[in-house]
Amino acid sequence: MKTDHLKACDILLYRGTDFTSWLIQVGSKSAYSHVAVVVDPEIFLGIESNTGHQSGVRAMDLRQADDGKVDVFRMKPGSIFDSDQVISFLVGHLGAKYDWTGVISLGALKAVSFATGGKFQKHNQFQKDKDYFCSELVYQAFKEGGLDIVPQIGEAEITSPGDIARSPLIAKVPGTV
């Protein structure tokens, strides 16, 4: 990925192509299946919570991201948050485990909500404040920075990458895929 247009606290939304990504995309009615945050584009540093080889919250080399599968979003002007607090939260949680219970719960809750026409909106009572799936990590980081990035979601701790993409507070950075 080219990094010259990135800024700290930009949000990277990924369009995956594997089966798990497809399930997330269908379940959240979104083109996106994964989300990460840019920490420092000058040193190519981002942070994500991933299920891959090094499962959990980890640093990532932004240059390794596929430009064709990632859209860059940025907070709209007027969105007030403390970027240092966002980054501090992310760095402070490096090495945290992936929240498998939470992501399975999220899928089940989203399915029930979908089946009931959105009438069932229960929060994720399985959330442990030490394990994170990708969108949960991003939501919590910005919340620690003083901004609810998904105000349209009543119980945002069960947010999905699609919910973040639909946030009224962010916009796609022009010139990105």
Coordinates of C-alpha atoms in Angstrom, one line a residue:
M1 CA 0.0 0.0 0.0
K2 CA 1.2 3.5 -0.7
T3 CA 1.4 5.5 2.5
D4 CA 2.2 9.0 1.4
H5 CA -1.5 10.0 1.6
L6 CA -2.1 8.4 5.1
K7 CA -2.4 10.2 8.4
A8 CA -2.3 8.9 11.9
C9 CA -5.8 7.6 13.0
D10 CA -6.9 6.9 9.4
I11 CA -9.2 3.9 9.3
L12 CA -8.4 1.1 6.9
L13 CA -11.4 -1.0 5.8
Y14 CA -10.6 -4.2 4.0
R15 CA -12.6 -6.2 1.4
G16 CA -11.6 -9.8 2.0
T17 CA -12.2 -12.6 -0.5
D18 CA -12.0 -15.7 1.7
F19 CA -15.0 -17.6 3.2
T20 CA -14.8 -15.9 6.6
S21 CA -14.6 -12.5 5.0
W22 CA -17.7 -13.3 2.9
L23 CA -19.6 -14.4 6.1
I24 CA -18.7 -11.1 7.8
Q25 CA -19.6 -9.1 4.7
V26 CA -23.0 -10.8 4.3
G27 CA -23.7 -10.8 8.0
S28 CA -23.0 -7.0 8.3
K29 CA -24.5 -6.1 4.9
S30 CA -21.2 -4.5 3.9
A31 CA -18.3 -4.8 1.4
Y32 CA -15.9 -4.8 4.4
S33 CA -14.7 -7.7 6.5
H34 CA -11.7 -6.2 8.4
V35 CA -10.6 -2.9 9.9
A36 CA -7.3 -1.5 11.2
V37 CA -5.9 1.9 12.2
V38 CA -2.9 3.8 10.9
V39 CA -0.6 4.7 13.8
D40 CA 2.3 6.4 12.0
P41 CA 2.5 6.4 8.2
E42 CA 6.1 7.7 8.2
I43 CA 7.3 4.4 9.7
F44 CA 4.5 2.4 7.9
L45 CA 2.9 1.4 11.2
G46 CA -0.7 0.3 11.7
I47 CA -2.4 -1.8 14.4
E48 CA -5.1 -4.4 13.9
S49 CA -6.7 -7.4 15.6
N50 CA -6.4 -10.3 13.3
T51 CA -7.1 -14.0 13.2
G52 CA -4.1 -14.9 11.0
H53 CA -0.7 -16.5 11.9
Q54 CA -0.2 -14.0 14.8
S55 CA -3.7 -14.0 16.1
G56 CA -4.7 -11.0 18.3
V57 CA -3.8 -7.3 18.5
R58 CA -0.6 -6.8 16.5
A59 CA 1.4 -4.2 14.7
M60 CA 1.3 -4.3 10.9
D61 CA 3.5 -3.0 8.1
L62 CA 1.2 -0.7 6.0
R63 CA 3.2 -1.4 2.9
Q64 CA 2.0 -5.0 3.1
A65 CA -1.6 -4.1 2.6
D66 CA -3.1 -4.6 -0.8
D67 CA -4.2 -1.2 -2.2
G68 CA -6.8 -3.1 -4.3
K69 CA -8.6 -4.5 -1.2
V70 CA -8.3 -1.5 1.2
D71 CA -10.2 1.7 1.4
V72 CA -8.9 4.5 3.6
F73 CA -11.3 6.5 5.7
R74 CA -10.7 9.6 7.8
M75 CA -12.7 11.5 10.4
K76 CA -14.7 14.3 8.9
P77 CA -13.8 17.9 9.9
G78 CA -15.4 18.8 13.2
S79 CA -15.0 15.3 14.7
I80 CA -13.2 16.0 17.9
F81 CA -11.0 13.3 19.5
D82 CA -7.6 13.0 21.1
S83 CA -5.4 11.1 18.6
D84 CA -2.7 10.5 21.2
Q85 CA -5.2 8.7 23.3
V86 CA -6.4 6.6 20.4
I87 CA -2.9 5.6 19.6
S88 CA -1.9 5.1 23.2
F89 CA -4.9 2.7 23.6
L90 CA -3.9 0.7 20.5
V91 CA -0.2 0.5 21.5
G92 CA -1.1 -0.4 25.0
H93 CA -3.2 -3.4 23.8
L94 CA -0.5 -4.9 21.5
G95 CA -0.4 -8.6 22.2
A96 CA -4.0 -8.8 23.5
K97 CA -5.8 -12.0 22.4
Y98 CA -8.3 -12.1 19.6
D99 CA -11.9 -12.1 21.0
W100 CA -13.2 -15.4 19.5
T101 CA -16.1 -15.5 21.9
G102 CA -17.1 -12.0 21.1
V103 CA -16.9 -12.3 17.3
I104 CA -19.0 -15.5 17.4
S105 CA -21.5 -13.8 19.7
L106 CA -21.5 -10.8 17.3
G107 CA -22.3 -13.0 14.4
A108 CA -25.1 -14.7 16.3
L109 CA -26.5 -11.4 17.5
K110 CA -26.4 -9.9 14.0
A111 CA -28.1 -13.0 12.6
V112 CA -30.9 -12.7 15.2
S113 CA -31.2 -9.0 14.6
F114 CA -31.5 -9.6 10.8
A115 CA -34.0 -12.4 11.3
T116 CA -36.2 -10.2 13.5
G117 CA -36.0 -7.2 11.3
G118 CA -33.7 -5.3 13.6
K119 CA -36.0 -5.6 16.6
F120 CA -33.5 -7.6 18.6
Q121 CA -30.5 -5.5 19.5
K122 CA -28.7 -7.0 22.5
H123 CA -25.3 -6.0 23.6
N124 CA -22.3 -8.3 23.7
Q125 CA -22.4 -9.6 27.3
F126 CA -19.4 -11.9 26.5
Q127 CA -17.0 -9.0 26.0
K128 CA -13.9 -9.3 28.0
D129 CA -12.0 -6.0 28.4
K130 CA -8.8 -7.7 27.3
D131 CA -9.6 -9.5 24.1
Y132 CA -10.6 -7.8 20.9
F133 CA -11.8 -8.5 17.4
C134 CA -10.9 -5.9 14.8
S135 CA -13.9 -3.6 14.8
E136 CA -14.2 -3.8 18.6
L137 CA -10.6 -2.7 19.0
V138 CA -11.1 0.2 16.6
Y139 CA -14.3 1.3 18.3
Q140 CA -12.8 1.1 21.8
A141 CA -9.6 3.0 20.7
F142 CA -11.6 6.0 19.4
K143 CA -13.9 5.8 22.4
E144 CA -10.8 6.1 24.7
G145 CA -9.9 9.1 22.5
G146 CA -13.3 10.7 23.3
L147 CA -15.3 9.9 20.2
D148 CA -18.0 7.3 19.6
I149 CA -17.3 6.6 16.0
V150 CA -20.5 4.6 15.5
P151 CA -23.1 6.8 17.1
Q152 CA -25.8 5.1 14.9
I153 CA -25.2 1.8 16.9
G154 CA -26.9 1.7 20.3
E155 CA -24.6 -0.9 21.7
A156 CA -21.4 -0.2 19.8
E157 CA -19.2 -2.8 21.5
I158 CA -20.8 -5.2 19.0
T159 CA -19.9 -3.1 16.0
S160 CA -18.8 -4.6 12.8
P161 CA -16.4 -3.3 10.1
G162 CA -19.6 -2.5 8.1
D163 CA -21.0 -0.4 11.0
I164 CA -17.7 1.6 11.0
A165 CA -17.9 2.1 7.3
R166 CA -21.4 3.5 7.6
S167 CA -20.4 5.9 10.4
P168 CA -21.6 9.4 9.7
L169 CA -18.3 10.7 11.2
I170 CA -16.0 9.3 8.6
A171 CA -15.5 9.7 4.9
K172 CA -13.5 7.9 2.3
V173 CA -10.2 9.6 1.5
P174 CA -10.4 10.9 -2.1
G175 CA -8.0 9.2 -4.5
T176 CA -8.0 5.8 -2.7
V177 CA -9.4 2.7 -4.3

